[in-house]
Short mmCIF file of N, CA and C in Angstrom, two decimals:
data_model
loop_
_atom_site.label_atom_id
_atom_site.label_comp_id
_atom_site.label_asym_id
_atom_site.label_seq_id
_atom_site.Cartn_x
_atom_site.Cartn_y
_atom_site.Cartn_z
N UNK A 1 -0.60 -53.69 -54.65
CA UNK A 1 0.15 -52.83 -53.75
C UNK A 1 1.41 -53.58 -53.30
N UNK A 2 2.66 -52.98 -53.31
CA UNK A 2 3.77 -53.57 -52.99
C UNK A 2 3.97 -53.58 -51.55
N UNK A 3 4.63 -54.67 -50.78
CA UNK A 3 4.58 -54.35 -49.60
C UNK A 3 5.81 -53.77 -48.95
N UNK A 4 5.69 -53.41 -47.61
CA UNK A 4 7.01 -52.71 -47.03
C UNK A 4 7.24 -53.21 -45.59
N UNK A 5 8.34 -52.89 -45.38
CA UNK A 5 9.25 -53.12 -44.30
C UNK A 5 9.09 -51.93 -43.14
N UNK A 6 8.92 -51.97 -41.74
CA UNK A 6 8.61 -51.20 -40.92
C UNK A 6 9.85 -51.26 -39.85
N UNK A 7 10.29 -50.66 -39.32
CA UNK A 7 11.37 -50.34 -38.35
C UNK A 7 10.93 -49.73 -37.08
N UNK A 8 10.25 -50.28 -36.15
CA UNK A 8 9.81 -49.07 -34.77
C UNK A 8 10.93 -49.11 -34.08
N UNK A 9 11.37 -47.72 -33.95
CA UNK A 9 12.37 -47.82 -32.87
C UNK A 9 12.99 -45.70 -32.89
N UNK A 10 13.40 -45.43 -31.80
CA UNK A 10 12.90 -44.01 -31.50
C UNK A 10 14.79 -43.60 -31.60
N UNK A 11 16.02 -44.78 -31.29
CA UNK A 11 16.96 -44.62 -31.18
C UNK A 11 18.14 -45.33 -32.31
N UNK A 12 17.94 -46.08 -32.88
CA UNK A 12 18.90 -47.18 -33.37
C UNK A 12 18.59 -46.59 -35.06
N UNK A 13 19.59 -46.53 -35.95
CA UNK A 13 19.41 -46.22 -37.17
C UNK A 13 18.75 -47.39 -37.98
N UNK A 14 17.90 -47.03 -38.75
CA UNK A 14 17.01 -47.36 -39.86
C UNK A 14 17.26 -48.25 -40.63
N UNK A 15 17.11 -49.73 -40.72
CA UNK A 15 17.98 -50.49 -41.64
C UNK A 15 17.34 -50.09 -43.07
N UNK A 16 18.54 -50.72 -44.45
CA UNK A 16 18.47 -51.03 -45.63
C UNK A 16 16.93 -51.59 -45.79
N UNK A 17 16.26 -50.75 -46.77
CA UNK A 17 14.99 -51.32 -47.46
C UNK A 17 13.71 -51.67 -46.06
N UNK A 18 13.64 -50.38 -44.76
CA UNK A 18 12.96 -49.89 -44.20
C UNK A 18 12.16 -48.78 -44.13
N UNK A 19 10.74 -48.48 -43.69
CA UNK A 19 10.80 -47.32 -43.23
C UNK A 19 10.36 -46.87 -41.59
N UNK A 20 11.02 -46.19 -41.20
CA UNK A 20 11.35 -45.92 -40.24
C UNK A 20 10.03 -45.28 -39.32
N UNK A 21 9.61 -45.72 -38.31
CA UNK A 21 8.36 -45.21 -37.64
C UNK A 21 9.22 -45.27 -35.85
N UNK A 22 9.37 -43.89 -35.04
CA UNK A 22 9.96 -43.42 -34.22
C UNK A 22 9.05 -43.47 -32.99
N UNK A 23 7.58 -43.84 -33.02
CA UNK A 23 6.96 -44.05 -32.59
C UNK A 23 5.58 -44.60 -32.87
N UNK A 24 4.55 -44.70 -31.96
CA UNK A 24 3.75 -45.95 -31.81
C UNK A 24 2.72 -44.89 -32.82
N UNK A 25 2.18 -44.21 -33.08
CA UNK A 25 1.34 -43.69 -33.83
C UNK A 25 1.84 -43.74 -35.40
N UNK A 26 3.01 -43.33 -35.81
CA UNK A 26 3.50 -43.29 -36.61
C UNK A 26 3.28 -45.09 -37.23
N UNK A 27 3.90 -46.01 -36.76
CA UNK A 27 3.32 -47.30 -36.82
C UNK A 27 2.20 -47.57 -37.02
N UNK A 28 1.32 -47.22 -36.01
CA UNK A 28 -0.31 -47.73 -36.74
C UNK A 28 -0.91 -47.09 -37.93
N UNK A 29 -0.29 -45.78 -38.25
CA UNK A 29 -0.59 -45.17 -39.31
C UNK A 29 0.30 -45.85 -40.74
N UNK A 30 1.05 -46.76 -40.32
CA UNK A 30 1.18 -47.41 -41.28
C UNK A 30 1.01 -48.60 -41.93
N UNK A 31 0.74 -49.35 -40.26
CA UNK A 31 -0.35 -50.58 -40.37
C UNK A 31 -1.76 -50.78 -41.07
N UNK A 32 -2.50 -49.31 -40.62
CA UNK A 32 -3.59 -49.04 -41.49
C UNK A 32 -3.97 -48.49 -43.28
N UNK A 33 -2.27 -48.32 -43.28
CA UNK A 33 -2.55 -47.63 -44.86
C UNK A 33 -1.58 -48.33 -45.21
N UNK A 34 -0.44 -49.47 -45.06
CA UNK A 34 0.23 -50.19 -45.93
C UNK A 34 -0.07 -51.56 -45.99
N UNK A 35 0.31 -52.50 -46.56
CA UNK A 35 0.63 -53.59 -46.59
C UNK A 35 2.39 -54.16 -46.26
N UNK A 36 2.27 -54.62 -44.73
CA UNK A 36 2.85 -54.94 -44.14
C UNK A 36 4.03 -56.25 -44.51
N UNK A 37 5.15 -56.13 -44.66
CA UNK A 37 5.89 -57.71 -44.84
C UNK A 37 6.48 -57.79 -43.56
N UNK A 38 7.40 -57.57 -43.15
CA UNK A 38 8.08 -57.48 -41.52
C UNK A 38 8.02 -55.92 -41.04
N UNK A 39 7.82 -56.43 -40.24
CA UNK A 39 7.05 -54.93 -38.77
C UNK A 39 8.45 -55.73 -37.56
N UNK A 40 9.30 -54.43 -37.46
CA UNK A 40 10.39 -55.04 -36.48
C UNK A 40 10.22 -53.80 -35.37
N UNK A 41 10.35 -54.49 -34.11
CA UNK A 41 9.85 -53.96 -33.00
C UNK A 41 10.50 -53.48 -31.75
N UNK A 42 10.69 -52.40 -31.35
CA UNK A 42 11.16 -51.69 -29.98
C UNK A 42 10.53 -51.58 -28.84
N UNK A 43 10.85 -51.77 -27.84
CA UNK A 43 9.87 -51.64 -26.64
C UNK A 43 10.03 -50.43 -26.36
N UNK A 44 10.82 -49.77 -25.91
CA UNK A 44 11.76 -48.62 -25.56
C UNK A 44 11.17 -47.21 -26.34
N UNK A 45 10.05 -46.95 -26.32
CA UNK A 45 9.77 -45.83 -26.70
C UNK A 45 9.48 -44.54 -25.89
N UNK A 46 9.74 -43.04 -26.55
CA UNK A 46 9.10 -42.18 -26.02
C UNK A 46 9.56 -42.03 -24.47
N UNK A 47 8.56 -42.97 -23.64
CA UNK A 47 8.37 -42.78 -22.39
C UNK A 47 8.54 -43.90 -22.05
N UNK A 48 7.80 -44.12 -20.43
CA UNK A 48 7.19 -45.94 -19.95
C UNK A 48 5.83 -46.23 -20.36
N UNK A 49 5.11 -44.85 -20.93
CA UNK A 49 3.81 -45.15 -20.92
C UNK A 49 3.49 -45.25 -22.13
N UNK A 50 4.28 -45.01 -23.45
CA UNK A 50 4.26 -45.14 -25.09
C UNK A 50 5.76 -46.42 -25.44
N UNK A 51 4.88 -47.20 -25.03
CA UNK A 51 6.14 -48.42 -25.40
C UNK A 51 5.43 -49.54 -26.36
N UNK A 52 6.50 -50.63 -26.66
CA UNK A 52 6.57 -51.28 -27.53
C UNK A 52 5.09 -52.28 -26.86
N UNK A 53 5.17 -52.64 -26.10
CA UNK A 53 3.92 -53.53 -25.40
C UNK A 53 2.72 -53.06 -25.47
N UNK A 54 2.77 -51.48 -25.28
CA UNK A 54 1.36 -51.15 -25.79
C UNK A 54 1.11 -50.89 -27.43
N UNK A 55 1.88 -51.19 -27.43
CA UNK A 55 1.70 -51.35 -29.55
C UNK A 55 1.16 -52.69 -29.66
N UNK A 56 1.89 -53.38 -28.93
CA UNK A 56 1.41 -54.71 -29.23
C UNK A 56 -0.03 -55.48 -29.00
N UNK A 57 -0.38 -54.57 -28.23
CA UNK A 57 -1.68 -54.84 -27.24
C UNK A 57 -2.74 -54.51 -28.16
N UNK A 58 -2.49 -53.30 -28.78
CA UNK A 58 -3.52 -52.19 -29.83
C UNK A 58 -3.01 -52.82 -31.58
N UNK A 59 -2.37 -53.68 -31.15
CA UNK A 59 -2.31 -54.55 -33.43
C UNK A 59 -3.49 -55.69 -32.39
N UNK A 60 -2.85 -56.68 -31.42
CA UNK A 60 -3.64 -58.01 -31.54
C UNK A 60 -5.54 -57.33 -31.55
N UNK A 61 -5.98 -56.22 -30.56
CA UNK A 61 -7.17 -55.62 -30.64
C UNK A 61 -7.90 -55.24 -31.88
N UNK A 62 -6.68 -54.73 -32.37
CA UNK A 62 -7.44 -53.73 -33.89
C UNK A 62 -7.33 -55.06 -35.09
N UNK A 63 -6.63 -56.25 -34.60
CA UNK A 63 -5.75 -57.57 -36.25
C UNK A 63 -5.30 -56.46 -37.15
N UNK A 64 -4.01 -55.66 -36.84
CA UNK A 64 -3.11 -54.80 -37.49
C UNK A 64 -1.93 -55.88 -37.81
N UNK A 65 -1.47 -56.77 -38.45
CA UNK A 65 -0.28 -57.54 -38.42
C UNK A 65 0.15 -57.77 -39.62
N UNK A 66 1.41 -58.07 -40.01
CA UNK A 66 2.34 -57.90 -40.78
C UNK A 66 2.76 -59.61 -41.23
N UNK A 67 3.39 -59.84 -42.58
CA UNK A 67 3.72 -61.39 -42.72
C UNK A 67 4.50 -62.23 -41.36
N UNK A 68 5.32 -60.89 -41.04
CA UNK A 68 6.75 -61.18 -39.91
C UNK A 68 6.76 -60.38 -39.15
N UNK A 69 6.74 -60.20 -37.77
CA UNK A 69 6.86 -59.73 -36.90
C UNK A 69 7.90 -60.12 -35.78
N UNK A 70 9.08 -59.23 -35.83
CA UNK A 70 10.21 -59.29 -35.24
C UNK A 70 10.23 -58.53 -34.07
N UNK A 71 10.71 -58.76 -32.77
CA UNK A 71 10.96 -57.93 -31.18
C UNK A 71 12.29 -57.50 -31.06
N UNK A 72 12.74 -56.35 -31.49
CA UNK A 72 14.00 -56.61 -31.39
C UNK A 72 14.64 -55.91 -30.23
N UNK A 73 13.73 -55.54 -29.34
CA UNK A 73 14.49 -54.57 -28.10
C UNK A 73 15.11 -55.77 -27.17
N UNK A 74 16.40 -54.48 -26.35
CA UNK A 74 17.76 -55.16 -26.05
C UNK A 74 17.53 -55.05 -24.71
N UNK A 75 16.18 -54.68 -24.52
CA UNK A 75 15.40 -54.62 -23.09
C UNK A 75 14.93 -56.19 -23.19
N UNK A 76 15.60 -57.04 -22.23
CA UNK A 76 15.48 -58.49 -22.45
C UNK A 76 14.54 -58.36 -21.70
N UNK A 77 13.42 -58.31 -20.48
CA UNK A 77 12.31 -58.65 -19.94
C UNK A 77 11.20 -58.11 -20.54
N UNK A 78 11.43 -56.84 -21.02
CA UNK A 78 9.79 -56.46 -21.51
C UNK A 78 9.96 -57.00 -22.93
N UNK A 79 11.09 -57.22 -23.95
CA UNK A 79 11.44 -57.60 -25.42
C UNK A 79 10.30 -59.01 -25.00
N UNK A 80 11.08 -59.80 -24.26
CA UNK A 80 10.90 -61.31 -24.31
C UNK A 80 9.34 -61.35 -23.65
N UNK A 81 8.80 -60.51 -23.08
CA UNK A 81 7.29 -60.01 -22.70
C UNK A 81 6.39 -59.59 -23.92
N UNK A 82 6.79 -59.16 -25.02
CA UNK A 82 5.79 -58.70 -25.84
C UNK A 82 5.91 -59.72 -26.77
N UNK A 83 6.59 -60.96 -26.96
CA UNK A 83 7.28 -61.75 -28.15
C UNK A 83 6.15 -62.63 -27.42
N UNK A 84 5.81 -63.06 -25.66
CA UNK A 84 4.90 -63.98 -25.36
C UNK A 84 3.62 -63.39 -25.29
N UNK A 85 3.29 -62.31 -25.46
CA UNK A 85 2.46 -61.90 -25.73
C UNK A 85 1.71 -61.92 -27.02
N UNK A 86 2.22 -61.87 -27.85
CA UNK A 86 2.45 -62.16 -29.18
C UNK A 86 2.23 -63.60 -29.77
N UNK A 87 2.49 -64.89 -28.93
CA UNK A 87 2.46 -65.80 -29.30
C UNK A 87 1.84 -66.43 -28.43
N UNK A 88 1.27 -66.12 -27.67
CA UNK A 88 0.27 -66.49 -26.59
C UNK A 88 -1.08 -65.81 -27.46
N UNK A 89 -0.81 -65.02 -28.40
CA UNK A 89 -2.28 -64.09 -28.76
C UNK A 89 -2.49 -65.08 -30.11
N UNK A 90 -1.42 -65.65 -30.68
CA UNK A 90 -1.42 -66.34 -31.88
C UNK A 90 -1.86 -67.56 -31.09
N UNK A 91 -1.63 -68.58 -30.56
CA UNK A 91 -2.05 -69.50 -29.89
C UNK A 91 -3.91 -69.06 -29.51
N UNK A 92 -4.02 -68.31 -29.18
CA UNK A 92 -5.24 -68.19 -28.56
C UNK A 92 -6.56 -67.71 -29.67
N UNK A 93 -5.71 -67.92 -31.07
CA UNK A 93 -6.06 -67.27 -32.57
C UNK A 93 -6.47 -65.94 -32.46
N UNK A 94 -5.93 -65.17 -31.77
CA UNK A 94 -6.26 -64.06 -32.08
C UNK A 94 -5.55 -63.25 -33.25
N UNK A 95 -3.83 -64.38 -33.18
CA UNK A 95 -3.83 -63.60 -34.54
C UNK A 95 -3.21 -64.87 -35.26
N UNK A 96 -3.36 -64.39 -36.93
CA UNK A 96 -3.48 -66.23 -37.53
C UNK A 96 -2.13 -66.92 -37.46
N UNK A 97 -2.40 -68.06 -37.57
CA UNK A 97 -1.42 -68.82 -37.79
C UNK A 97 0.27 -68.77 -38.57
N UNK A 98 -0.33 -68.02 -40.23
CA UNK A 98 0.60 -68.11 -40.93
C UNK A 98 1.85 -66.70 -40.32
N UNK A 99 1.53 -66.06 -39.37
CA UNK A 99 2.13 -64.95 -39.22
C UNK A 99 3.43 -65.46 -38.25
N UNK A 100 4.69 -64.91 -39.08
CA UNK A 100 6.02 -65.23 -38.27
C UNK A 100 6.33 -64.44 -37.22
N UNK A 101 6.44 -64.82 -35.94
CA UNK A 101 6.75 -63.84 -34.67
C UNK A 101 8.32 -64.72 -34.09
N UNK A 102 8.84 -63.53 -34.40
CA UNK A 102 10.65 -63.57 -34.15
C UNK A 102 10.96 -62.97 -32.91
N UNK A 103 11.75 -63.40 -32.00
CA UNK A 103 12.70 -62.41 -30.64
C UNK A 103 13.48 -62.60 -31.60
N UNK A 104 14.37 -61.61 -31.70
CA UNK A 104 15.58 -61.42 -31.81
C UNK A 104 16.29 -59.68 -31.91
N UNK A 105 17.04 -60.04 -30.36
CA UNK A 105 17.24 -58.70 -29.64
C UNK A 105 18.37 -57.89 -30.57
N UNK A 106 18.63 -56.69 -30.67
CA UNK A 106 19.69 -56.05 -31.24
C UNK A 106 19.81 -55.29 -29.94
N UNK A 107 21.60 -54.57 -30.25
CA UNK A 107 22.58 -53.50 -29.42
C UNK A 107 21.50 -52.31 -29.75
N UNK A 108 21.73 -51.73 -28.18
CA UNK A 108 21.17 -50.68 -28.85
C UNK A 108 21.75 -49.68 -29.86
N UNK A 109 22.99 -49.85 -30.11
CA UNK A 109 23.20 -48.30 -30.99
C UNK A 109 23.87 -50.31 -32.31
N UNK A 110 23.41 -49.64 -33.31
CA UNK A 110 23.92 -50.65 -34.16
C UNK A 110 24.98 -50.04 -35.30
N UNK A 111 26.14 -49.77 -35.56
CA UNK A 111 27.40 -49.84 -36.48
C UNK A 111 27.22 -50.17 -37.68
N UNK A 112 27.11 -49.24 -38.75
CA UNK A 112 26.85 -49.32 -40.04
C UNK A 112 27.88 -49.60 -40.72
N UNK A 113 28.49 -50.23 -41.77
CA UNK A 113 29.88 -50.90 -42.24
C UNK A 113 30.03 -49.70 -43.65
N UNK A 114 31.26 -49.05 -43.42
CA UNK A 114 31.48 -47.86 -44.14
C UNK A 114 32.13 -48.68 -45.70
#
């Protein structure tokens, strides 16, 4: 099975050689039926109560994880909240070792080069 690239995010366009999941269900439904390479991440979903942190909460519970796991919301307290969450859960082995966990925030609206 070839693997793929995941994009959560409900506002910011879709990068090159992604697919695009607009929300947190949409995501686990692809955690569970793909094979994961980078899973890049939004906090900013939906609502306050369908956000990026509770995604994060429901992969370390279910071991849903991807080679790379990137945070990329431009929401610097809850972004930089789910990235220690994340690596506080890897530390604590809940999730393994070899798995890459990245901050790195993007604008929210991002400029595609014509």
């Amino acid at each position: 099975m070839s693997k793929i690239n995941v994009f959560l995010d409900d506002v910011r366009p879709c990068p090159d050689n992604y697919i695009l999941a607009s929300d947190i269900e949409q995501c686990i439904k692809l955690l569970k039926e793909k094979d994961i390479q980078h899973l890049s991440l939004d906090h900013d979903l939906e609502n306050k109560y369908r956000n990026g942190y509770m995604l994060v909460e429901y992969l370390v519970k279910h071991k849903l994880f991807a080679e790379t796991i990137t945070v990329h919301s431009a929401n610097a307290g809850a972004g930089k909240r789910m990235f220690l969450f994340l690596k506080d859960a890897q530390e604590d082995f809940l999730i393994p070792k070899e798995v890459k966990i990245l901050y790195n925030p993007l604008p929210i609206r991002l400029n595609k080069a014509n």
